[in-house]
Coordinates of N, CA and C in Angstrom, one line a residue:
M1 N 87.4 150.0 95.4 CA 88.8 149.8 95.1 C 89.8 148.3 95.5
K2 N 90.8 147.8 94.7 CA 91.0 146.8 95.0 C 92.3 146.2 95.7
F3 N 93.1 145.6 96.4 CA 93.8 145.9 97.0 C 95.0 144.3 96.9
P4 N 95.8 144.7 97.5 CA 96.9 143.3 96.5 C 96.7 142.6 97.2
H5 N 96.6 140.9 96.8 CA 96.1 140.3 97.9 C 96.9 140.1 99.1
T6 N 98.4 140.1 99.7 CA 98.6 139.8 100.9 C 98.0 141.5 101.9
L7 N 98.1 142.9 101.5 CA 97.3 144.0 102.1 C 95.7 143.5 102.3
R8 N 95.1 142.7 101.4 CA 93.8 142.4 101.3 C 93.0 141.4 103.7
I9 N 95.2 140.7 103.2 CA 95.0 139.6 104.1 C 94.7 139.9 105.7
T10 N 95.5 141.4 105.6 CA 96.4 141.7 106.9 C 95.3 142.6 106.8
L11 N 94.8 143.6 106.2 CA 93.2 144.9 106.5 C 92.2 143.3 107.4
L12 N 91.9 141.9 106.6 CA 91.1 140.7 107.2 C 91.6 140.4 108.4
A13 N 93.0 140.1 108.5 CA 93.4 139.7 110.5 C 92.7 140.9 111.1
L14 N 93.5 142.4 110.9 CA 92.9 143.4 112.1 C 92.0 143.8 112.1
A15 N 90.6 143.1 110.6 CA 89.6 143.8 111.7 C 88.7 142.3 112.7
L16 N 89.4 141.6 111.5 CA 89.3 140.0 113.1 C 89.7 139.8 114.6
G17 N 90.6 141.0 114.0 CA 90.4 141.8 115.6 C 92.6 140.9 116.4
G18 N 92.7 140.3 114.8 CA 94.6 139.5 114.7 C 95.8 140.6 114.9
V19 N 96.6 140.0 114.7 CA 98.0 140.9 114.0 C 98.1 140.0 113.0
P20 N 99.6 140.3 112.6 CA 100.0 140.1 111.6 C 101.0 139.1 112.0
A21 N 101.8 138.0 111.6 CA 103.1 138.4 112.3 C 104.0 139.0 112.3
A22 N 104.3 140.0 112.0 CA 105.7 141.0 112.9 C 105.2 141.4 113.8
G23 N 103.9 141.2 114.5 CA 102.7 142.4 115.1 C 102.8 141.0 117.0
Q24 N 103.6 140.5 116.6 CA 103.9 138.8 117.8 C 104.0 139.1 118.5
A25 N 104.9 140.8 118.9 CA 105.3 141.2 120.3 C 104.0 141.4 121.0
A26 N 102.7 141.8 120.4 CA 101.2 142.3 121.1 C 101.4 141.0 121.2
S27 N 100.9 140.0 121.3 CA 100.4 139.4 122.4 C 100.6 138.4 123.6
D28 N 100.2 138.0 124.5 CA 100.2 137.4 126.0 C 101.2 136.7 125.6
T29 N 102.2 136.7 125.1 CA 103.0 135.2 124.3 C 104.6 135.7 123.7
I30 N 105.6 135.5 124.5 CA 106.7 135.5 123.8 C 107.8 134.1 123.4
R31 N 107.6 134.1 121.7 CA 108.0 133.0 121.9 C 110.2 132.8 121.5
V32 N 110.5 132.3 122.7 CA 111.9 133.0 122.6 C 112.5 131.2 123.0
V33 N 113.1 131.2 121.4 CA 115.0 130.7 121.3 C 115.7 130.2 122.2
T34 N 116.8 129.0 122.5 CA 117.0 129.3 123.4 C 118.4 128.2 123.2
D35 N 119.4 127.9 123.7 CA 120.4 126.5 123.4 C 121.1 126.8 124.5
P36 N 120.0 125.1 125.9 CA 120.6 125.1 126.8 C 122.0 124.2 127.4
T37 N 122.8 125.1 127.1 CA 123.5 123.7 127.1 C 125.0 124.9 127.6
F38 N 125.1 125.7 127.6 CA 126.3 126.7 128.6 C 126.3 127.3 130.5
P39 N 126.3 126.4 131.2 CA 125.8 126.5 132.2 C 126.8 127.7 132.8
P40 N 126.7 128.9 133.6 CA 125.4 128.9 134.4 C 124.0 129.6 133.2
M41 N 124.5 130.5 131.8 CA 123.6 131.0 131.7 C 121.6 130.4 131.5
E42 N 122.1 128.9 130.6 CA 121.0 127.9 130.4 C 121.5 126.5 130.9
M43 N 121.0 125.8 130.9 CA 120.8 124.5 131.0 C 119.8 123.1 131.4
T44 N 119.9 121.6 131.1 CA 118.3 121.0 131.8 C 118.8 120.4 132.1
V45 N 118.7 120.8 133.4 CA 118.6 120.1 135.0 C 117.3 119.3 135.2
D46 N 117.7 117.9 135.2 CA 116.8 117.1 135.8 C 114.9 117.2 134.4
G47 N 115.6 117.7 133.2 CA 114.3 117.8 132.1 C 114.0 118.9 132.2
K48 N 114.4 119.9 132.9 CA 114.1 121.3 133.2 C 115.1 122.1 132.8
R49 N 114.3 123.3 131.7 CA 115.2 124.1 131.7 C 115.6 125.0 133.0
T50 N 117.0 125.7 133.2 CA 117.4 126.5 134.6 C 119.1 127.5 134.2
G51 N 119.0 128.2 134.6 CA 119.9 129.4 134.8 C 119.4 129.9 134.5
F52 N 121.0 131.1 134.9 CA 120.5 132.6 134.7 C 119.9 133.3 134.0
D53 N 119.6 132.9 132.4 CA 119.7 133.5 131.3 C 117.5 133.1 131.4
I54 N 117.7 131.9 131.7 CA 116.4 131.6 132.2 C 115.5 132.1 132.9
E55 N 116.3 132.2 133.9 CA 115.2 132.9 135.0 C 114.8 134.3 135.0
L56 N 116.4 134.8 134.4 CA 115.8 135.9 134.3 C 115.0 136.5 132.9
T57 N 114.7 136.3 132.2 CA 113.7 135.9 131.0 C 112.7 136.2 131.2
E58 N 112.2 134.6 131.8 CA 111.1 134.1 133.1 C 110.6 135.5 133.3
A59 N 111.8 136.5 134.8 CA 111.3 137.1 135.2 C 110.7 138.7 135.0
L60 N 111.5 138.9 133.3 CA 111.6 139.5 132.4 C 109.8 140.5 132.0
A61 N 109.4 139.0 131.7 CA 108.0 138.6 131.2 C 107.5 138.3 132.6
H62 N 107.5 138.5 133.6 CA 106.5 138.0 134.6 C 106.1 140.4 134.6
A63 N 107.5 140.8 134.8 CA 107.4 142.7 134.8 C 106.7 143.1 134.0
A64 N 106.4 141.6 132.3 CA 106.2 142.7 131.1 C 104.6 142.6 131.1
G65 N 103.9 141.2 132.0 CA 102.9 140.9 131.9 C 102.5 140.0 130.7
K66 N 103.5 139.1 130.3 CA 103.5 138.5 129.8 C 104.2 137.0 129.8
K67 N 103.7 136.2 129.0 CA 104.5 134.5 129.4 C 105.6 133.8 127.6
I68 N 106.3 133.0 128.6 CA 107.5 132.5 127.8 C 106.8 130.9 127.4
E69 N 107.3 131.6 125.6 CA 106.9 130.1 124.8 C 108.7 129.6 124.7
W70 N 109.2 128.7 125.6 CA 110.0 128.0 124.7 C 110.7 127.2 123.6
T71 N 112.1 127.2 123.4 CA 111.9 126.5 122.2 C 113.9 126.3 122.0
D72 N 113.8 125.0 122.9 CA 115.7 124.8 122.2 C 115.6 124.1 121.1
I73 N 117.1 125.3 120.4 CA 117.7 124.6 119.3 C 119.2 125.0 119.0
D74 N 120.4 124.4 118.3 CA 121.2 124.6 118.5 C 121.6 126.2 118.1
F75 N 122.8 126.8 118.8 CA 123.6 128.1 119.2 C 123.0 128.4 117.4
K76 N 123.7 127.6 116.9 CA 124.0 128.6 115.8 C 122.6 128.6 114.5
G77 N 121.6 128.0 115.1 CA 120.1 127.9 114.7 C 119.6 129.4 115.1
L78 N 120.1 130.3 116.5 CA 118.7 130.5 116.9 C 118.7 132.0 116.3
I79 N 119.8 133.2 115.8 CA 119.6 134.3 115.1 C 118.7 133.8 113.5
P80 N 119.4 132.5 112.7 CA 117.7 132.5 111.6 C 116.8 132.4 112.2
A81 N 116.6 131.5 112.9 CA 114.8 131.3 113.6 C 114.1 132.6 114.1
V82 N 115.1 133.9 115.2 CA 114.0 134.6 114.4 C 114.3 135.5 113.8
L83 N 114.8 135.1 112.4 CA 115.1 136.3 111.4 C 114.1 135.9 110.7
S84 N 113.8 134.5 110.2 CA 113.0 133.7 109.7 C 111.3 133.8 110.6
G85 N 111.0 134.5 111.3 CA 109.6 134.3 112.2 C 109.5 133.3 113.1
R86 N 110.3 132.3 113.2 CA 109.8 131.1 114.3 C 109.8 131.9 115.2
A87 N 110.3 133.1 115.8 CA 111.0 132.4 117.3 C 110.6 134.6 117.5
D88 N 109.7 135.3 118.5 CA 110.1 136.1 118.2 C 111.6 137.0 118.9
A89 N 112.1 136.1 120.1 CA 113.6 136.1 120.2 C 114.4 135.8 120.6
A90 N 115.8 135.5 120.8 CA 115.9 134.9 121.4 C 117.7 135.6 122.7
M91 N 117.1 134.0 123.7 CA 118.3 134.0 124.6 C 119.1 133.0 124.7
S92 N 120.5 133.2 124.7 CA 121.1 132.0 124.8 C 122.6 132.4 125.3
A93 N 123.0 133.8 126.0 CA 124.0 133.8 126.7 C 124.5 134.7 124.2
I94 N 123.9 135.7 124.3 CA 124.9 136.0 123.4 C 125.3 137.5 123.1
Y95 N 126.6 137.4 122.9 CA 126.9 138.7 122.6 C 127.0 140.0 121.7
I96 N 126.5 141.2 121.9 CA 125.7 142.3 121.3 C 127.2 142.6 120.3
T97 N 127.2 142.4 119.4 CA 128.4 143.0 118.3 C 127.2 143.4 117.2
D98 N 128.4 143.9 116.6 CA 127.8 144.5 115.4 C 127.4 144.0 113.8
A99 N 128.4 142.9 114.2 CA 127.9 142.2 112.9 C 126.2 141.4 113.0
R100 N 126.3 140.8 114.2 CA 124.8 140.7 114.4 C 123.9 141.7 114.8
K101 N 123.9 143.1 115.0 CA 122.8 143.9 115.1 C 123.2 144.4 114.3
Q102 N 123.2 144.1 112.5 CA 122.5 144.1 111.7 C 121.6 143.1 110.8
A103 N 121.2 142.0 111.5 CA 120.4 141.4 111.5 C 119.2 140.8 112.3
V104 N 119.2 141.8 113.3 CA 118.2 141.6 114.7 C 119.0 143.0 116.1
D105 N 117.9 144.1 116.1 CA 117.7 144.5 117.0 C 118.3 143.5 118.8
F106 N 118.8 144.1 119.3 CA 119.7 144.0 121.2 C 118.4 144.6 121.7
T107 N 118.2 144.1 122.7 CA 117.6 145.0 123.9 C 119.3 145.5 124.2
D108 N 119.0 146.4 126.2 CA 120.2 146.9 126.8 C 120.9 145.7 126.5
S109 N 121.8 145.5 127.6 CA 122.7 145.2 127.6 C 122.0 144.3 129.5
Y110 N 121.6 143.0 129.6 CA 122.1 142.2 130.8 C 122.7 141.6 131.9
Y111 N 124.2 141.8 130.7 CA 125.1 141.3 131.5 C 126.1 141.4 130.8
A112 N 127.6 141.7 131.2 CA 129.3 142.0 131.1 C 129.3 140.6 131.0
G113 N 129.7 139.8 129.9 CA 131.0 139.2 129.8 C 132.2 139.3 129.5
G114 N 133.1 138.2 128.9 CA 134.1 138.6 128.9 C 134.9 137.8 129.6
L115 N 136.4 137.9 129.2 CA 137.8 137.2 130.0 C 138.2 137.7 131.4
V116 N 138.1 136.3 131.9 CA 138.9 137.2 133.2 C 139.4 136.0 133.8
V117 N 139.9 136.5 134.8 CA 140.8 135.2 135.8 C 139.9 134.6 136.3
L118 N 140.7 133.9 136.9 CA 139.8 132.9 137.6 C 141.2 132.0 138.5
T119 N 141.2 132.3 140.6 CA 142.5 131.8 140.3 C 142.0 132.2 142.5
K120 N 143.2 131.1 143.0 CA 143.5 131.1 144.3 C 142.7 132.4 144.6
S121 N 142.2 132.2 146.1 CA 142.1 133.4 147.0 C 142.7 134.2 148.1
D122 N 143.7 132.9 148.1 CA 144.8 133.2 149.0 C 146.1 132.9 147.8
G123 N 146.3 132.8 146.7 CA 147.6 133.5 145.8 C 147.9 134.6 145.3
P124 N 148.7 134.9 144.5 CA 150.0 136.2 144.4 C 148.8 137.4 143.0
I125 N 147.4 136.3 142.3 CA 147.4 137.9 141.9 C 146.5 138.5 142.3
K126 N 146.7 139.0 142.4 CA 145.1 140.0 143.1 C 144.8 140.9 141.6
T127 N 145.4 141.6 141.0 CA 145.3 142.5 140.1 C 146.1 141.7 138.8
L128 N 145.0 142.5 137.2 CA 145.6 142.2 136.1 C 147.2 142.2 135.7
K129 N 147.4 143.3 136.4 CA 149.9 143.7 136.4 C 150.3 142.1 137.2
D130 N 149.2 141.8 138.2 CA 149.9 140.3 138.7 C 150.7 138.9 138.0
L131 N 149.6 139.4 136.8 CA 149.6 137.9 135.8 C 150.9 138.2 134.8
D132 N 152.1 139.4 135.1 CA 153.2 138.8 134.5 C 154.0 138.1 135.3
G133 N 154.8 136.9 134.5 CA 155.8 136.0 135.0 C 155.1 135.3 135.6
K134 N 153.6 134.5 135.7 CA 153.2 134.2 136.0 C 153.0 132.8 135.3
R135 N 151.8 131.8 134.9 CA 152.5 130.7 134.9 C 149.9 130.9 135.4
V136 N 150.1 130.5 133.8 CA 148.4 130.8 133.7 C 147.8 130.4 132.3
T137 N 147.2 129.5 132.4 CA 145.9 128.5 131.5 C 145.1 128.7 131.3
V138 N 145.3 128.4 130.3 CA 144.1 128.9 128.6 C 143.7 127.2 128.4
Q139 N 142.9 127.6 127.7 CA 141.9 126.6 127.1 C 141.8 127.4 125.0
V140 N 143.5 125.9 124.4 CA 143.4 125.9 122.7 C 141.5 126.3 121.8
G141 N 141.5 126.7 121.2 CA 141.0 127.4 120.3 C 139.7 128.0 121.2
T142 N 140.3 128.6 121.4 CA 139.6 129.7 122.3 C 140.2 131.3 122.1
K143 N 140.0 132.6 122.4 CA 140.1 133.9 122.2 C 140.8 134.3 122.8
S144 N 140.8 133.3 124.0 CA 141.9 133.5 125.4 C 143.2 133.2 124.9
V145 N 143.8 132.6 124.0 CA 145.0 132.0 123.0 C 146.0 133.2 122.5
N146 N 145.3 133.6 121.9 CA 146.1 134.5 120.9 C 145.8 135.7 121.5
Y147 N 144.6 136.3 122.3 CA 144.5 137.6 123.3 C 145.9 137.6 123.9
M148 N 145.2 136.5 125.2 CA 147.7 136.3 126.0 C 148.7 136.8 125.5
Q149 N 148.2 135.9 124.2 CA 149.9 136.1 123.6 C 150.2 137.8 122.5
E150 N 149.1 138.4 122.6 CA 149.2 139.0 121.7 C 149.6 140.6 123.1
H151 N 148.4 140.5 123.9 CA 148.6 141.9 125.5 C 148.9 141.3 126.2
Y152 N 149.5 140.1 126.5 CA 150.0 139.9 128.0 C 151.2 138.8 127.7
P153 N 152.9 139.7 127.0 CA 153.7 138.0 126.4 C 154.5 137.8 127.6
K154 N 154.3 138.2 129.0 CA 155.4 138.3 129.7 C 154.9 137.1 130.6
V155 N 153.5 136.3 129.9 CA 152.6 134.9 131.1 C 153.6 134.2 129.6
Q156 N 153.0 133.3 131.8 CA 153.8 131.9 130.9 C 152.1 130.9 130.5
R157 N 152.4 131.0 129.4 CA 150.9 130.4 128.7 C 150.6 128.8 129.6
V158 N 150.2 128.6 129.5 CA 149.6 126.8 130.2 C 148.9 126.5 129.1
E159 N 148.7 126.5 128.1 CA 147.6 125.7 127.1 C 147.1 125.0 127.1
V160 N 145.6 123.7 127.3 CA 145.2 123.3 127.5 C 144.1 122.2 126.6
E161 N 143.2 121.7 126.6 CA 142.3 121.3 126.2 C 141.2 121.1 126.0
K162 N 140.7 121.7 127.3 CA 139.2 121.2 128.2 C 139.4 122.8 129.8
N163 N 138.2 122.6 129.6 CA 137.8 124.0 130.2 C 138.8 122.7 131.7
Q164 N 138.0 122.6 132.0 CA 138.0 121.8 133.6 C 140.2 121.8 133.6
E165 N 140.7 121.1 132.5 CA 141.5 121.0 132.6 C 142.5 122.4 133.8
M166 N 142.3 123.6 132.6 CA 142.5 125.1 133.8 C 142.4 124.7 135.0
F167 N 140.3 124.6 135.5 CA 140.8 124.7 136.5 C 141.0 123.5 137.6
N168 N 141.5 122.6 136.4 CA 142.6 121.6 138.1 C 143.3 121.9 138.0
L169 N 145.1 122.4 137.0 CA 145.4 123.2 136.8 C 146.0 124.1 137.6
V170 N 144.8 125.1 138.2 CA 145.0 126.1 139.1 C 144.8 125.0 140.5
D171 N 143.9 124.5 140.6 CA 143.9 123.6 142.3 C 144.9 123.2 142.2
I172 N 145.8 122.5 141.7 CA 147.1 121.4 142.2 C 147.7 122.7 141.7
G173 N 147.8 124.0 141.9 CA 149.4 125.5 141.9 C 150.4 124.3 140.1
R174 N 150.1 123.9 139.9 CA 151.1 123.6 138.0 C 150.5 124.8 137.7
A175 N 149.6 125.9 137.9 CA 148.6 126.4 137.3 C 148.6 127.8 137.6
D176 N 148.9 129.4 138.3 CA 149.1 130.1 138.9 C 147.3 130.6 139.1
A177 N 146.6 131.0 137.8 CA 145.3 130.7 137.4 C 144.7 130.5 135.6
A178 N 144.2 130.6 135.4 CA 143.6 130.5 134.9 C 142.5 131.5 133.6
V179 N 142.2 132.2 133.1 CA 142.0 132.9 131.6 C 140.3 132.7 131.1
T180 N 139.0 133.0 131.0 CA 138.1 132.0 130.4 C 137.3 133.0 131.4
G181 N 136.1 132.5 129.9 CA 134.7 133.3 129.9 C 134.5 133.4 131.2
K182 N 133.8 134.8 131.5 CA 133.7 135.5 132.9 C 131.8 133.3 133.3
P183 N 131.3 133.7 132.6 CA 130.4 133.0 133.4 C 130.9 131.1 134.0
A184 N 131.9 130.8 133.4 CA 132.3 129.4 133.2 C 133.4 129.4 134.7
A185 N 133.7 130.8 134.9 CA 135.0 131.2 136.0 C 133.9 131.3 137.2
K186 N 133.2 132.3 137.4 CA 131.9 132.1 138.4 C 131.8 131.0 138.7
L187 N 131.2 129.7 137.9 CA 130.5 129.0 138.5 C 131.2 128.0 139.1
F188 N 132.5 128.1 138.7 CA 133.3 127.3 139.3 C 134.1 127.9 140.4
A189 N 133.8 129.5 140.8 CA 134.1 129.9 141.4 C 133.2 130.1 142.7
Q190 N 132.1 129.6 141.9 CA 130.7 129.4 142.8 C 130.7 128.4 143.5
Q191 N 131.2 126.8 142.9 CA 131.0 126.4 143.6 C 132.6 125.7 144.3
N192 N 132.5 126.2 144.7 CA 134.6 125.8 144.7 C 135.5 126.7 146.2
P193 N 135.3 126.0 147.3 CA 136.1 127.5 148.0 C 137.1 127.3 147.8
G194 N 137.6 128.5 147.8 CA 138.7 129.0 147.9 C 139.4 129.5 146.1
F195 N 138.4 130.3 145.8 CA 138.7 130.5 144.5 C 138.0 131.5 144.1
T196 N 138.7 132.5 143.4 CA 138.2 133.7 143.0 C 138.2 133.9 141.8
V197 N 137.1 134.9 141.5 CA 137.4 135.6 139.8 C 138.1 137.5 140.2
L198 N 138.7 137.6 139.5 CA 139.0 139.3 139.7 C 138.1 139.9 139.3
D199 N 137.7 141.0 140.0 CA 136.9 141.9 139.7 C 137.1 143.0 138.1
E200 N 138.2 142.4 138.0 CA 138.6 143.7 137.0 C 138.8 142.8 135.9
Q201 N 138.5 142.6 134.8 CA 138.4 141.6 133.6 C 139.4 142.1 132.6
I202 N 139.5 141.0 131.4 CA 140.4 140.7 130.9 C 139.9 141.9 129.7
T203 N 138.7 141.6 129.2 CA 138.3 141.7 128.4 C 136.4 141.9 128.8
T204 N 135.3 142.4 128.2 CA 134.3 143.2 128.4 C 133.7 143.0 127.1
E205 N 132.4 142.3 127.8 CA 132.0 142.0 125.7 C 130.4 142.0 126.7
E206 N 129.3 142.7 126.2 CA 127.9 142.6 126.5 C 126.8 141.3 126.1
Y207 N 126.0 141.2 127.2 CA 125.1 139.7 126.5 C 123.6 140.7 126.6
G208 N 123.2 140.7 125.6 CA 121.9 141.0 125.2 C 120.6 140.2 124.3
I209 N 119.2 140.4 124.5 CA 118.6 139.3 123.7 C 118.3 139.9 122.8
A210 N 118.6 138.8 121.8 CA 118.5 139.0 120.6 C 116.2 139.2 120.1
V211 N 116.1 139.7 118.9 CA 114.8 140.3 119.3 C 114.7 140.3 117.3
S212 N 113.0 140.5 116.8 CA 113.1 140.4 115.4 C 113.3 142.5 115.4
K213 N 114.1 142.7 114.3 CA 113.9 144.0 113.8 C 112.0 144.5 113.9
N214 N 111.1 143.6 113.5 CA 109.8 143.7 112.9 C 109.1 143.6 114.2
E215 N 110.1 143.9 115.7 CA 109.4 143.7 116.7 C 109.7 145.4 117.8
P216 N 109.7 146.0 117.2 CA 110.8 147.1 118.2 C 109.8 147.2 119.5
E217 N 108.8 147.3 119.8 CA 107.3 147.1 120.8 C 108.3 146.3 121.7
L218 N 108.6 145.3 121.2 CA 109.2 143.9 122.3 C 110.2 145.3 123.0
T219 N 111.4 144.9 121.6 CA 112.8 145.3 122.8 C 112.7 146.1 123.8
K220 N 111.3 147.1 123.1 CA 111.1 148.5 124.5 C 110.5 147.9 125.5
E221 N 110.0 147.2 125.6 CA 108.9 146.1 126.3 C 110.3 145.7 127.3
L222 N 110.7 145.0 126.9 CA 112.2 144.2 127.3 C 113.0 144.7 128.0
N223 N 113.4 145.7 127.6 CA 114.6 147.1 128.6 C 113.7 147.8 129.1
Q224 N 112.2 147.7 129.6 CA 111.4 148.3 130.2 C 111.5 147.6 131.7
A225 N 111.5 146.5 131.1 CA 111.3 145.2 132.1 C 112.1 144.8 132.9
L226 N 113.7 144.7 132.1 CA 115.5 145.2 132.8 C 115.3 146.2 133.6
K227 N 114.6 147.3 133.3 CA 114.7 148.9 134.4 C 114.1 148.6 136.2
T228 N 112.6 147.9 135.5 CA 112.0 147.1 136.6 C 111.8 146.1 137.3
I229 N 113.6 145.6 137.3 CA 114.1 144.2 138.5 C 114.9 144.5 138.7
Q230 N 115.8 145.5 137.6 CA 116.5 146.1 138.9 C 116.1 147.2 139.5
A231 N 115.7 147.6 139.6 CA 115.0 148.7 140.9 C 114.5 147.9 141.9
N232 N 113.5 146.9 141.5 CA 112.6 146.3 142.6 C 114.2 145.2 143.6
G233 N 115.0 144.8 142.7 CA 116.5 143.9 143.0 C 116.2 142.7 143.0
E234 N 115.0 142.4 141.4 CA 114.8 140.8 141.7 C 116.3 140.9 140.4
Y235 N 117.0 141.4 140.2 CA 117.9 141.4 138.9 C 118.9 141.0 140.0
Q236 N 119.5 141.5 140.9 CA 120.2 141.2 141.5 C 120.4 140.2 142.7
R237 N 119.0 139.9 142.4 CA 118.7 138.6 143.7 C 119.3 137.4 142.6
L238 N 118.7 137.5 140.8 CA 119.0 136.5 140.3 C 121.2 136.3 140.6
V239 N 121.2 137.4 140.2 CA 123.2 137.9 139.9 C 123.7 136.8 141.3
N240 N 123.0 137.1 142.6 CA 124.0 137.1 143.5 C 123.6 135.2 143.3
K241 N 122.2 134.6 142.8 CA 121.8 133.2 142.8 C 123.3 132.6 142.3
W242 N 122.9 133.0 140.6 CA 123.8 132.3 139.7 C 125.1 132.9 140.1
F243 N 125.9 133.3 140.4 CA 127.7 134.0 140.1 C 128.2 134.4 141.3
E244 N 127.1 134.5 142.5 CA 128.0 135.6 143.4 C 128.0 134.6 144.4
G245 N 126.7 134.3 144.6 CA 126.2 133.4 146.1 C 127.3 131.3 146.0
K246 N 127.4 130.7 147.2 CA 128.1 130.1 147.8 C 126.8 129.0 147.6
K247 N 127.3 127.6 146.7 CA 126.4 126.5 145.6 C 127.1 125.6 146.9

């Protein structure tokens, strides 16, 4: 009986103890792509990758008995790298969306991002309702501008070009609060005493690890590893280190 050429190659690989590309997850190494330009999630410090996503991925790999092989690429190339088989997974503050789920699988959410309120700890804003009538700074070109305009029409928006400008205006009292993405707000509050991020979020968008649809076992392994580190306290330690504790 003759087999098609591609099937013969696959059977030969299995006979020799190898695996086809789609079975990469069976390896002891997980090939992960990231764009280390989004602190505190992923960044490069003194030539080394670091950040919440980076340390979380390494912790997941350790719990699963695997190693991580990192590759740095631009954010727009993350999903294509997984689709092409050049990577098994992408970990880079990627929101789980219906559109992306058409192309790749996602692990369970490992962190809830979204828009949050950064304000002075001793200021008048304690809940989202307190935003009405207040001066709130937002960065032009981001979703916070239209969202605040539509859902918080009583807010006095102060639009600026840069993230840092938002924080500066709150610091000097020219704005009562800033509305921005949770990781950036948490990082600023962590590094600057006197600032806080409201627990109540304006929007919630879940972060997940994008995994090749050819590797369902890898998704299962990562989900199990996430449960493991949540149960043993390692997950909370990383959250405290990167978002909650003071630096």
